[in-house]
Amino acid sequence: MAGIGEFGLIGRITARLSSGPTTLVGPGDDAAVVAAPDGRVAASTDVLVDGRHFRRDWSSARDVGHRAAAANLADIAAMGATPTALLVALCMPADLATGWAEELADGLATEAATVGASVVGGDMSASPTLTVAVTALGDLGGRAPVLRSGARPGDVLALAGRTGYAAAGLTVLSRGFRTPRLLVEAYRRPEVPYSAGPQAARLGATSMIDVSDGLLADLGHVAVASRVAIDLRRDAFEVPAQMADTARALGVDPYTWILAGGDDHALAATFPPAVALPPEWRPVGLVTAGAGVTVDGAPYDGPGGWDHFR
Amino acid sequence: MAGIGEFGLIGRITARLSSGPTTLVGPGDDAAVVAAPDGRVAASTDVLVDGRHFRRDWSSARDVGHRAAAANLADIAAMGATPTALLVALCMPADLATGWAEELADGLATEAATVGASVVGGDMSASPTLTVAVTALGDLGGRAPVLRSGARPGDVLALAGRTGYAAAGLTVLSRGFRTPRLLVEAYRRPEVPYSAGPQAARLGATSMIDVSDGLLADLGHVAVASRVAIDLRRDAFEVPAQMADTARALGVDPYTWILAGGDDHALAATFPPAVALPPEWRPVGLVTAGAGVTVDGAPYDGPGGWDHFR
């Protein structure tokens, strides 16, 4: 790192990035300029800290790039928007291999490219703690943003994407195992149903959220913001065979992963009951009058999600 | 910190923020939505790391907020744009007083409000290293962005704002002094000529840059991007009395501060010679054919600016 200097490293990284159609001015100037076709821009920031949100012995730099991008792109999708750009602040220990930053950039750029977005800018600093702060921008395509606050009693709760896989993968890694790959890879590089976000907005979703803290915790945010109660049907969640086997081997209730595990970045949305849901959106519960989140009508007595300061 | 949890702290901070006219969806959802009236958005990210870009015994949380906002807002202004929004990723040691984050937010919001911008979103994490990563968004008002690459031989180099004050203030603090206040405060809360950025764009500036790394280093970026040479006139830079006195007392050449010190966030721009410069823009040099940055026609032999990894 010290050998090539900040500007040298920035040059090497930006040389690896390609610009998409929404990038009007890319990396290398004081600011990037990104298309915002409908006169509004959706914007969200998420930060990952080494040892807290990732571990370098569990995830490659490229994995961390994918995950950091996914966490932010999912927030944009959860507004019903299509991501257009990422900006990245990277803080690195001086002894970190230069290649780490370049591979991180590759992971960020590759994940962004899956939705047509590009890394358009960033900043870099030395720091004792490896930290990746990403900001994502997105285009609402003329639609109203889908907020957390619009769920109404009688709405159907539906889910796009999967939950519990990343949490199961994290448990596997934290117990010292590297398999099953299905779960470990789900933790390293979440598979986010990005296009389901704008799709839900077009279908008339009344509320939507990126499931990053765990389904129960995130539905709790929707319930509070919308002043409603939400009831999940436990039988709407099938435990896949590999997850069931792993849960048994590790002595874990797999529903802890499915209902309270974060980091898969599924999208949860509520729809008026008349909406015909496409296959991407699986009904998993109902919105009712009241407050709080229940499972099959009763409070869930397992761990309820994450709070990073607890 | 641990006592109130992440969500509690986020709630306390967002309660202190107010939304401006460009904030369509403010903090509290998956993403913010910000107006981008002309169908484009300027976006820039800068990160400040404790012990590297600031010290808690030299700057209050509020000061750090002002400076983190200023560094980003200045990047937006340097494109010729008007800032609209900030997003903030804050990483904090678990033992940091809650009040620190709230005062930081006040500083960020107050600095942003000077240009009509608001803090619209962010993220928070525990971390061993206090880190503030800020992303600023801005509106180009229908103008072309002013890049670093447009300077042409024959252009006049002009400066808005001041240089050397923050570097002098930093030297003062690093030698254990707290005065003169003029310099120390310039370091703590830069006075950025934000409106001079869009003004320069309207006047037809051919290139522009935020002077954050030091005048010589940043003009070096313009010279490389524009494939020109830039010559500064040393007599265009007056050494103010308090800076001269301090320089003498500390045994420092004040031109080291003025020509190579960063963090005042002056704006440097080049203009075609026919442009009548308003008082905000002080001519300080000329663009010529060639390469490199000189002072009075000769290479500058003092320290040449900053590189955070050297």
Coordinates of C-alpha atoms in Angstrom, one line a residue:
Chain A
M1 CA 0.0 0.0 0.0
A2 CA 2.6 2.6 1.2
G3 CA 4.6 1.8 -1.9
I4 CA 2.2 3.1 -4.5
G5 CA 0.5 5.9 -2.6
E6 CA -3.2 6.9 -2.5
F7 CA -3.3 8.4 -5.9
G8 CA -1.5 5.4 -7.4
L9 CA -4.0 3.0 -5.8
I10 CA -7.0 5.1 -6.8
G11 CA -5.7 5.1 -10.4
R12 CA -5.3 1.3 -10.4
I13 CA -8.8 0.9 -9.0
T14 CA -10.6 3.3 -11.3
A15 CA -8.8 1.7 -14.3
R16 CA -10.7 -1.5 -13.4
L17 CA -14.2 0.2 -13.3
S18 CA -16.4 0.6 -16.4
S19 CA -19.1 3.2 -16.8
G20 CA -22.7 2.4 -17.4
P21 CA -25.2 4.4 -19.4
T22 CA -26.3 6.4 -16.4
T23 CA -22.8 7.5 -15.6
L24 CA -22.4 11.0 -17.1
V25 CA -19.1 11.8 -15.2
G26 CA -17.3 8.9 -13.7
P27 CA -14.5 8.6 -11.2
G28 CA -11.6 11.0 -11.2
D29 CA -13.2 14.4 -10.8
D30 CA -14.4 16.3 -7.6
A31 CA -17.8 14.6 -8.0
A32 CA -19.5 12.1 -10.3
V33 CA -22.5 13.1 -12.3
V34 CA -25.3 10.4 -12.6
A35 CA -28.5 10.5 -14.6
A36 CA -31.6 11.0 -12.6
P37 CA -34.1 10.7 -15.5
D38 CA -37.3 11.5 -13.6
G39 CA -35.9 14.4 -11.6
R40 CA -35.5 12.5 -8.4
V41 CA -32.8 10.3 -7.0
A42 CA -33.1 7.5 -4.4
A43 CA -30.0 7.4 -2.1
S44 CA -28.9 5.1 0.6
T45 CA -25.7 4.5 2.7
D46 CA -24.6 1.3 4.4
V47 CA -21.3 0.6 6.1
L48 CA -19.4 -2.7 6.7
V49 CA -16.7 -2.9 9.4
D50 CA -14.1 -5.6 9.5
G51 CA -14.6 -8.0 12.3
R52 CA -18.2 -6.9 12.8
H53 CA -19.9 -7.2 9.4
F54 CA -17.3 -9.4 7.7
R55 CA -14.2 -11.3 8.5
R56 CA -11.3 -11.5 6.1
D57 CA -10.8 -15.2 6.9
W58 CA -14.4 -16.0 6.0
S59 CA -14.9 -13.7 3.0
S60 CA -12.5 -12.8 0.2
A61 CA -12.2 -9.1 -0.8
R62 CA -14.3 -9.8 -3.8
D63 CA -17.0 -11.4 -1.5
V64 CA -17.0 -8.3 0.7
G65 CA -17.4 -6.2 -2.4
H66 CA -20.4 -8.2 -3.6
R67 CA -22.0 -8.0 -0.1
A68 CA -21.3 -4.3 0.4
A69 CA -22.8 -3.5 -3.0
A70 CA -25.8 -5.9 -2.4
A71 CA -26.7 -4.3 0.9
N72 CA -26.9 -0.9 -0.7
L73 CA -28.5 -1.9 -4.0
A74 CA -31.2 -3.8 -2.0
D75 CA -32.1 -0.7 -0.2
I76 CA -32.6 1.1 -3.5
A77 CA -34.7 -1.8 -4.8
A78 CA -36.8 -1.7 -1.7
M79 CA -38.0 1.8 -2.6
G80 CA -39.1 0.4 -5.9
A81 CA -36.2 2.0 -7.7
T82 CA -33.6 0.7 -10.1
P83 CA -30.0 1.3 -8.9
T84 CA -27.8 3.5 -11.1
A85 CA -24.6 4.2 -9.2
L86 CA -22.4 3.3 -6.2
L87 CA -19.9 5.6 -4.3
V88 CA -17.4 3.9 -2.0
A89 CA -15.4 5.1 0.9
L90 CA -12.7 2.7 1.8
C91 CA -10.6 2.9 5.0
M92 CA -7.7 0.5 5.0
P93 CA -4.9 -0.5 7.4
A94 CA -1.6 0.5 5.8
D95 CA -0.3 -3.1 5.8
L96 CA -3.3 -4.4 3.8
A97 CA -2.2 -5.9 0.5
T98 CA -2.9 -3.6 -2.5
G99 CA -4.7 -6.4 -4.2
W100 CA -7.4 -6.4 -1.5
A101 CA -8.7 -3.0 -2.6
E102 CA -8.6 -4.0 -6.2
E103 CA -10.5 -7.2 -5.6
L104 CA -13.0 -5.4 -3.4
A105 CA -13.6 -2.9 -6.3
D106 CA -14.1 -5.9 -8.7
G107 CA -16.7 -7.4 -6.4
L108 CA -18.5 -4.0 -6.0
A109 CA -18.4 -3.4 -9.7
T110 CA -19.6 -6.9 -10.7
E111 CA -22.5 -6.9 -8.3
A112 CA -23.5 -3.4 -9.4
A113 CA -23.3 -4.5 -13.1
T114 CA -25.9 -7.1 -12.5
V115 CA -28.5 -4.3 -12.2
G116 CA -26.8 -2.0 -14.7
A117 CA -25.2 0.3 -12.1
S118 CA -21.6 1.4 -11.9
V119 CA -19.1 2.5 -9.3
V120 CA -18.9 6.2 -10.1
G121 CA -16.7 7.6 -7.3
G122 CA -15.3 7.2 -3.8
D123 CA -12.6 8.1 -1.4
M124 CA -9.8 6.2 0.3
S125 CA -8.0 6.6 3.6
A126 CA -5.6 4.8 5.8
S127 CA -7.2 3.6 9.0
P128 CA -6.5 1.0 11.7
T129 CA -9.9 -0.6 11.0
L130 CA -10.8 -1.8 7.5
T131 CA -14.1 -0.2 6.7
V132 CA -16.2 -0.1 3.6
A133 CA -19.0 2.6 3.4
V134 CA -21.1 2.4 0.3
T135 CA -23.7 4.8 -1.0
A136 CA -26.1 3.7 -3.7
L137 CA -28.2 5.9 -6.0
G138 CA -31.3 4.9 -7.9
D139 CA -33.9 5.9 -10.4
L140 CA -37.6 5.6 -9.5
G141 CA -38.7 5.5 -13.1
G142 CA -41.6 8.0 -12.5
R143 CA -43.1 5.8 -9.8
A144 CA -43.9 6.9 -6.3
P145 CA -41.3 5.5 -3.8
V146 CA -42.7 2.5 -1.8
L147 CA -42.2 3.4 1.8
R148 CA -42.4 1.4 5.0
S149 CA -45.4 3.3 6.2
G150 CA -48.1 2.4 3.7
A151 CA -49.2 -1.1 4.8
R152 CA -53.0 -1.3 5.5
P153 CA -55.0 -3.9 7.4
G154 CA -56.2 -6.5 4.9
D155 CA -53.0 -6.3 2.8
V156 CA -51.1 -9.5 1.9
L157 CA -47.6 -9.7 3.1
A158 CA -45.3 -11.2 0.4
L159 CA -41.6 -12.0 0.2
A160 CA -39.2 -12.0 -2.8
G161 CA -36.0 -13.8 -2.3
R162 CA -35.0 -16.0 0.5
T163 CA -34.3 -15.7 4.2
G164 CA -32.2 -17.7 6.6
Y165 CA -29.5 -18.8 4.1
A166 CA -27.0 -16.1 5.0
A167 CA -27.6 -16.5 8.7
A168 CA -27.1 -20.3 8.4
G169 CA -23.9 -19.7 6.4
L170 CA -22.7 -17.4 9.1
T171 CA -23.4 -19.9 11.8
V172 CA -21.6 -22.6 9.8
L173 CA -18.5 -20.4 9.4
S174 CA -18.6 -19.3 13.1
R175 CA -18.6 -23.0 14.1
G176 CA -15.4 -23.5 12.1
F177 CA -16.9 -25.2 9.0
R178 CA -16.8 -24.3 5.4
T179 CA -19.7 -26.3 4.0
P180 CA -22.5 -26.7 2.9
R181 CA -21.4 -24.3 0.1
L182 CA -25.0 -23.3 -0.6
L183 CA -25.3 -21.7 2.8
V184 CA -21.7 -20.3 3.1
E185 CA -21.9 -18.8 -0.4
A186 CA -25.3 -17.3 0.5
Y187 CA -23.6 -15.5 3.4
R188 CA -20.6 -14.4 1.3
R189 CA -22.6 -13.2 -1.7
P190 CA -26.3 -12.7 -1.1
E191 CA -28.6 -13.3 -4.1
V192 CA -30.9 -10.3 -4.0
P193 CA -34.1 -10.2 -6.0
Y194 CA -33.4 -6.7 -7.2
S195 CA -35.9 -6.5 -10.0
A196 CA -38.7 -7.6 -7.7
G197 CA -38.5 -4.1 -6.1
P198 CA -39.5 -2.0 -9.1
Q199 CA -41.9 -4.9 -10.0
A200 CA -43.7 -4.5 -6.6
A201 CA -43.9 -0.8 -7.1
R202 CA -45.6 -1.3 -10.5
L203 CA -48.0 -3.9 -8.9
G204 CA -49.1 -1.3 -6.4
A205 CA -47.3 -2.5 -3.3
T206 CA -48.4 -0.4 -0.3
S207 CA -45.1 -0.8 1.7
M208 CA -41.7 -2.5 1.2
I209 CA -38.5 -3.1 3.1
D210 CA -35.1 -4.7 2.5
V211 CA -34.8 -7.6 4.9
S212 CA -31.3 -6.9 6.3
D213 CA -31.7 -7.2 10.1
G214 CA -33.9 -10.3 10.1
L215 CA -37.5 -10.7 8.9
L216 CA -39.2 -10.2 12.3
A217 CA -37.1 -7.1 13.1
D218 CA -37.6 -5.6 9.7
L219 CA -41.4 -6.3 9.6
G220 CA -41.4 -4.7 13.0
H221 CA -40.2 -1.5 11.3
V222 CA -43.0 -1.8 8.8
A223 CA -45.6 -2.4 11.5
V224 CA -44.4 0.6 13.5
A225 CA -44.2 2.9 10.5
S226 CA -47.6 1.8 9.1
R227 CA -49.3 1.5 12.5
V228 CA -50.5 -2.0 11.8
A229 CA -50.0 -5.6 13.0
I230 CA -48.3 -8.2 10.8
D231 CA -48.9 -11.9 11.2
L232 CA -46.5 -14.4 9.5
R233 CA -47.6 -17.9 8.6
R234 CA -44.8 -20.3 9.6
D235 CA -45.9 -22.9 7.1
A236 CA -45.1 -20.4 4.3
F237 CA -41.5 -21.0 5.0
E238 CA -40.1 -24.3 3.9
V239 CA -36.9 -25.4 5.4
P240 CA -34.7 -26.5 2.5
A241 CA -33.0 -29.9 2.9
Q242 CA -29.4 -28.6 3.3
M243 CA -30.5 -26.1 5.9
A244 CA -32.5 -28.7 7.8
D245 CA -29.5 -31.1 7.8
T246 CA -27.2 -28.3 8.9
A247 CA -29.6 -27.1 11.6
R248 CA -29.8 -30.6 13.0
A249 CA -26.0 -31.1 12.9
L250 CA -25.4 -27.8 14.7
G251 CA -28.4 -28.1 17.1
V252 CA -30.1 -24.9 15.9
D253 CA -33.8 -24.3 15.2
P254 CA -33.7 -23.4 11.5
Y255 CA -36.6 -21.0 12.0
T256 CA -34.2 -18.8 14.0
W257 CA -32.3 -18.3 10.8
I258 CA -35.4 -18.0 8.6
L259 CA -37.3 -15.6 10.8
A260 CA -34.6 -13.7 12.6
G261 CA -31.5 -14.0 10.4
G262 CA -30.3 -11.0 8.3
D263 CA -28.1 -10.4 5.3
D264 CA -30.0 -12.3 2.6
H265 CA -31.6 -9.1 1.5
A266 CA -34.9 -10.5 0.6
L267 CA -37.6 -7.9 -0.1
A268 CA -40.8 -7.9 2.0
A269 CA -43.8 -6.0 0.7
T270 CA -47.4 -5.6 1.3
F271 CA -50.0 -5.6 -1.4
P272 CA -53.8 -4.9 -1.5
P273 CA -55.6 -8.3 -1.5
A274 CA -56.8 -7.8 -5.1
V275 CA -53.3 -7.8 -6.6
A276 CA -52.4 -11.0 -8.5
L277 CA -48.9 -11.8 -7.3
P278 CA -46.4 -13.0 -9.8
P279 CA -44.2 -16.0 -8.9
E280 CA -41.4 -13.7 -7.6
W281 CA -43.6 -12.7 -4.8
R282 CA -44.6 -15.4 -2.3
P283 CA -47.5 -14.7 0.1
V284 CA -46.2 -15.3 3.7
G285 CA -48.6 -13.4 5.9
L286 CA -51.3 -10.8 6.5
V287 CA -51.6 -7.2 7.7
T288 CA -54.2 -6.6 10.4
A289 CA -55.2 -3.8 12.6
G290 CA -53.2 -3.5 15.8
A291 CA -49.5 -3.5 16.5
G292 CA -46.5 -5.8 16.5
V293 CA -45.4 -8.8 14.5
T294 CA -46.6 -12.3 15.3
V295 CA -46.1 -15.8 13.9
D296 CA -49.3 -17.9 13.5
G297 CA -51.0 -15.4 15.7
A298 CA -48.6 -15.6 18.6
P299 CA -45.5 -13.7 19.7
Y300 CA -42.3 -15.4 18.4
D301 CA -40.2 -16.5 21.4
G302 CA -36.9 -16.9 19.6
P303 CA -34.3 -14.3 19.1
G304 CA -35.8 -11.3 17.4
G305 CA -33.3 -9.9 15.0
W306 CA -30.2 -7.8 15.3
D307 CA -29.3 -4.6 16.9
H308 CA -25.7 -3.8 16.1
F309 CA -25.0 -2.0 19.4
R310 CA -26.4 -4.8 21.6
Chain B
M1 CA -24.1 4.0 23.5
A2 CA -24.8 0.4 24.4
G3 CA -27.6 1.6 26.7
I4 CA -29.9 3.0 24.0
G5 CA -29.0 0.7 21.1
E6 CA -28.5 1.6 17.4
F7 CA -32.2 2.2 16.7
G8 CA -32.5 4.4 19.7
L9 CA -29.6 6.5 18.7
I10 CA -30.7 6.8 15.1
G11 CA -34.1 8.0 16.4
R12 CA -32.5 10.6 18.6
I13 CA -30.3 11.8 15.7
T14 CA -33.0 12.0 13.0
A15 CA -35.2 13.8 15.5
R16 CA -32.6 16.6 15.3
L17 CA -32.5 16.9 11.6
S18 CA -34.8 19.0 9.5
S19 CA -35.7 18.5 5.9
G20 CA -35.1 21.0 3.1
P21 CA -37.2 21.6 0.0
T22 CA -35.1 19.1 -2.0
T23 CA -35.8 16.3 0.5
L24 CA -38.7 14.2 -0.9
V25 CA -38.2 11.3 1.5
G26 CA -35.9 12.0 4.5
P27 CA -34.3 9.7 7.0
G28 CA -36.0 6.5 8.3
D29 CA -36.8 4.5 5.2
D30 CA -34.6 2.1 3.2
A31 CA -33.4 5.0 1.1
A32 CA -33.9 8.8 0.9
V33 CA -35.4 10.4 -2.1
V34 CA -33.9 13.8 -3.2
A35 CA -35.0 16.2 -5.9
A36 CA -32.7 16.2 -9.0
P37 CA -34.5 18.9 -11.0
D38 CA -32.5 18.8 -14.2
G39 CA -32.4 15.0 -14.5
R40 CA -28.8 14.6 -13.2
V41 CA -27.3 14.4 -9.8
A42 CA -23.7 15.3 -8.8
A43 CA -22.4 12.9 -6.1
S44 CA -19.2 12.8 -4.1
T45 CA -17.9 10.9 -1.0
D46 CA -15.3 11.9 1.5
V47 CA -14.2 10.0 4.6
L48 CA -12.7 11.4 7.8
V49 CA -10.9 9.0 10.2
D50 CA -10.2 9.8 13.9
G51 CA -6.5 10.5 14.5
R52 CA -5.8 10.9 10.8
H53 CA -8.2 13.7 9.6
F54 CA -9.3 15.0 13.0
R55 CA -8.5 14.6 16.7
R56 CA -11.1 14.7 19.3
D57 CA -8.9 16.8 21.6
W58 CA -8.5 19.4 18.8
S59 CA -12.0 19.4 17.4
S60 CA -15.4 19.1 19.0
A61 CA -18.0 16.7 17.5
R62 CA -19.7 19.7 16.1
D63 CA -16.5 20.9 14.5
V64 CA -16.0 17.5 12.9
G65 CA -19.5 17.6 11.6
H66 CA -18.9 21.0 10.0
R67 CA -15.7 19.9 8.5
A68 CA -17.0 16.5 7.2
A69 CA -19.9 18.3 5.6
A70 CA -17.7 21.1 4.2
A71 CA -15.3 18.7 2.5
N72 CA -18.1 17.0 0.7
L73 CA -20.2 20.1 -0.1
A74 CA -17.1 21.8 -1.5
D75 CA -16.7 18.9 -4.0
I76 CA -20.2 19.5 -5.2
A77 CA -19.6 23.2 -5.5
A78 CA -16.4 22.5 -7.5
M79 CA -18.5 20.9 -10.2
G80 CA -20.5 24.0 -10.5
A81 CA -23.4 22.4 -8.6
T82 CA -25.5 23.4 -5.7
P83 CA -25.6 20.8 -2.8
T84 CA -28.9 19.3 -2.0
A85 CA -28.3 16.4 0.4
L86 CA -25.9 14.6 2.7
L87 CA -25.8 10.9 3.7
V88 CA -23.6 9.9 6.6
A89 CA -22.0 6.6 7.6
L90 CA -20.8 6.9 11.2
C91 CA -18.6 4.2 12.8
M92 CA -18.2 4.7 16.5
P93 CA -16.3 3.0 19.4
A94 CA -18.9 1.5 21.8
D95 CA -17.6 3.7 24.6
L96 CA -18.1 7.0 22.8
A97 CA -20.6 9.2 24.6
T98 CA -24.0 9.3 22.8
G99 CA -23.8 13.0 22.8
W100 CA -20.9 12.9 20.4
A101 CA -23.0 11.5 17.6
E102 CA -25.8 14.0 18.2
E103 CA -23.4 16.9 18.2
L104 CA -21.7 15.6 15.0
A105 CA -25.2 15.4 13.4
D106 CA -25.8 19.0 14.5
G107 CA -22.6 20.2 12.9
L108 CA -23.3 18.3 9.7
A109 CA -26.8 19.6 9.5
T110 CA -25.8 23.2 10.3
E111 CA -23.1 23.3 7.7
A112 CA -25.5 21.7 5.1
A113 CA -28.2 24.2 5.9
T114 CA -25.9 27.1 4.9
V115 CA -26.3 25.9 1.3
G116 CA -29.9 24.8 1.6
A117 CA -29.0 21.1 1.9
S118 CA -30.1 18.5 4.4
V119 CA -28.9 15.3 6.0
V120 CA -31.3 12.8 4.4
G121 CA -30.0 9.4 5.5
G122 CA -27.1 7.4 6.8
D123 CA -26.0 4.3 8.6
M124 CA -24.3 3.6 11.9
S125 CA -22.1 0.9 13.2
A126 CA -19.9 0.2 16.2
S127 CA -16.2 0.1 15.2
P128 CA -12.9 0.4 17.1
T129 CA -12.1 3.5 14.9
L130 CA -14.3 6.5 14.9
T131 CA -15.0 7.2 11.2
V132 CA -17.3 9.6 9.4
A133 CA -18.0 8.9 5.7
V134 CA -20.2 11.5 4.0
T135 CA -21.8 11.5 0.6
A136 CA -23.0 14.8 -0.8
L137 CA -25.5 15.2 -3.7
G138 CA -26.0 18.3 -5.8
D139 CA -28.0 19.9 -8.5
L140 CA -26.3 21.3 -11.6
G141 CA -29.1 23.6 -12.4
G142 CA -29.0 22.8 -16.1
R143 CA -25.4 23.7 -16.5
A144 CA -22.6 21.5 -17.8
P145 CA -20.4 20.2 -14.9
V146 CA -17.1 22.0 -14.7
L147 CA -14.4 19.3 -14.9
R148 CA -10.7 19.3 -14.1
S149 CA -9.9 18.6 -17.7
G150 CA -11.1 21.7 -19.5
A151 CA -8.2 24.3 -18.8
R152 CA -6.7 25.7 -21.9
P153 CA -3.5 27.6 -22.5
G154 CA -4.2 31.3 -22.1
D155 CA -6.8 30.8 -19.4
V156 CA -6.6 32.8 -16.2
L157 CA -6.3 30.8 -13.0
A158 CA -8.4 32.3 -10.2
L159 CA -9.2 31.4 -6.6
A160 CA -12.3 31.8 -4.5
G161 CA -11.8 31.5 -0.8
R162 CA -8.6 31.2 1.2
T163 CA -5.7 28.9 1.4
G164 CA -3.2 28.2 4.2
Y165 CA -5.5 29.1 7.1
A166 CA -6.5 25.6 8.0
A167 CA -3.0 24.3 7.6
A168 CA -1.6 27.0 9.8
G169 CA -4.3 26.2 12.4
L170 CA -3.4 22.5 12.2
T171 CA 0.3 23.4 12.8
V172 CA -0.7 25.6 15.7
L173 CA -2.7 22.8 17.3
S174 CA 0.0 20.2 16.6
R175 CA 2.6 22.4 18.4
G176 CA 0.3 22.4 21.5
F177 CA -1.2 25.9 21.1
R178 CA -4.9 26.9 20.9
T179 CA -4.5 30.4 19.4
P180 CA -4.6 32.4 17.2
R181 CA -8.3 31.6 17.0
L182 CA -8.5 32.8 13.4
L183 CA -6.3 30.0 12.3
V184 CA -7.4 27.3 14.7
E185 CA -11.1 28.0 13.8
A186 CA -10.2 27.9 10.1
Y187 CA -8.9 24.4 10.7
R188 CA -11.9 23.3 12.8
R189 CA -14.6 24.8 10.5
P190 CA -13.5 25.7 7.0
E191 CA -15.2 28.7 5.4
V192 CA -16.0 27.4 2.0
P193 CA -17.1 29.8 -0.8
Y194 CA -19.8 27.4 -1.9
S195 CA -21.7 29.8 -4.1
A196 CA -18.6 30.7 -6.1
G197 CA -18.8 27.2 -7.6
P198 CA -22.1 27.6 -9.5
Q199 CA -21.0 31.2 -10.2
A200 CA -17.9 30.1 -11.9
A201 CA -19.9 27.6 -14.0
R202 CA -22.2 30.5 -15.1
L203 CA -19.2 32.6 -15.9
G204 CA -17.9 30.0 -18.3
A205 CA -15.1 28.5 -16.1
T206 CA -13.2 25.9 -18.2
S207 CA -12.0 23.8 -15.2
M208 CA -12.5 23.8 -11.5
I209 CA -11.3 21.9 -8.4
D210 CA -11.9 21.9 -4.7
V211 CA -8.5 22.7 -3.0
S212 CA -8.5 20.0 -0.3
D213 CA -5.0 18.5 -0.7
G214 CA -3.1 21.8 -1.1
L215 CA -3.1 24.3 -3.9
L216 CA 0.0 22.9 -5.7
A217 CA -1.2 19.3 -5.5
D218 CA -4.7 20.1 -6.6
L219 CA -3.5 22.3 -9.5
G220 CA -1.3 19.4 -10.4
H221 CA -4.5 17.3 -10.9
V222 CA -6.0 20.0 -13.1
A223 CA -2.7 20.3 -15.1
V224 CA -2.6 16.5 -15.7
A225 CA -6.3 16.2 -16.5
S226 CA -6.2 19.2 -18.9
R227 CA -2.7 18.5 -20.3
V228 CA -1.5 22.0 -19.6
A229 CA 1.0 23.8 -17.4
I230 CA -0.1 26.2 -14.6
D231 CA 2.0 29.0 -13.2
L232 CA 1.1 30.7 -10.0
R233 CA 2.1 34.2 -9.1
R234 CA 3.5 34.2 -5.5
D235 CA 2.7 37.9 -5.1
A236 CA -1.0 37.1 -5.6
F237 CA -1.0 35.6 -2.2
E238 CA -0.8 38.0 0.7
V239 CA 0.2 36.6 4.0
P240 CA -2.3 37.9 6.5
A241 CA -0.7 39.5 9.6
Q242 CA -1.8 36.8 12.1
M243 CA -0.5 34.1 9.8
A244 CA 2.8 36.0 9.4
D245 CA 3.2 36.4 13.1
T246 CA 2.4 32.8 13.8
A247 CA 4.7 31.6 11.0
R248 CA 7.6 33.6 12.5
A249 CA 6.9 32.4 16.0
L250 CA 6.8 28.8 14.9
G251 CA 9.7 29.0 12.4
V252 CA 7.6 28.1 9.4
D253 CA 7.6 29.5 5.9
P254 CA 3.9 30.7 5.6
Y255 CA 3.9 29.9 1.8
T256 CA 4.2 26.3 2.8
W257 CA 0.7 26.7 4.3
I258 CA -0.6 28.8 1.5
L259 CA 0.7 26.8 -1.4
A260 CA 0.7 23.3 0.0
G261 CA -1.7 23.2 2.9
G262 CA -5.1 21.6 2.5
D263 CA -8.5 21.7 4.2
D264 CA -9.6 25.3 3.6
H265 CA -11.6 24.1 0.6
A266 CA -11.0 27.1 -1.6
L267 CA -12.1 26.7 -5.1
A268 CA -9.6 27.0 -8.0
A269 CA -10.9 27.6 -11.5
T270 CA -9.6 28.6 -14.9
F271 CA -11.4 31.1 -17.1
P272 CA -11.0 32.3 -20.6
P273 CA -9.1 35.6 -20.5
A274 CA -12.1 37.6 -21.8
V275 CA -14.2 36.8 -18.7
A276 CA -14.6 39.7 -16.3
L277 CA -14.0 38.1 -12.9
P278 CA -16.3 39.2 -10.0
P279 CA -14.7 40.0 -6.7
E280 CA -15.2 36.4 -5.4
W281 CA -12.6 35.2 -7.9
R282 CA -9.1 36.5 -7.5
P283 CA -6.7 35.9 -10.4
V284 CA -3.6 34.1 -9.1
G285 CA -1.9 32.6 -12.2
L286 CA -2.0 31.6 -15.8
V287 CA -2.5 28.4 -17.8
T288 CA 0.2 27.8 -20.5
A289 CA 1.1 25.0 -22.9
G290 CA 3.2 22.3 -21.3
A291 CA 3.0 20.3 -18.1
G292 CA 3.4 20.7 -14.4
V293 CA 2.7 23.5 -11.8
T294 CA 5.2 26.3 -11.2
V295 CA 5.5 29.3 -9.0
D296 CA 6.7 32.5 -10.7
G297 CA 8.0 30.3 -13.5
A298 CA 10.0 27.9 -11.4
P299 CA 9.4 24.6 -9.7
Y300 CA 8.3 25.1 -6.1
D301 CA 10.9 23.5 -3.8
G302 CA 8.8 23.3 -0.6
P303 CA 6.6 20.3 0.3
G304 CA 4.1 19.7 -2.4
G305 CA 0.9 18.7 -0.8
W306 CA -0.5 15.7 0.8
D307 CA -0.8 12.1 0.0
H308 CA -2.6 10.2 2.7
F309 CA -0.6 7.0 2.3
R310 CA 2.8 8.5 2.3

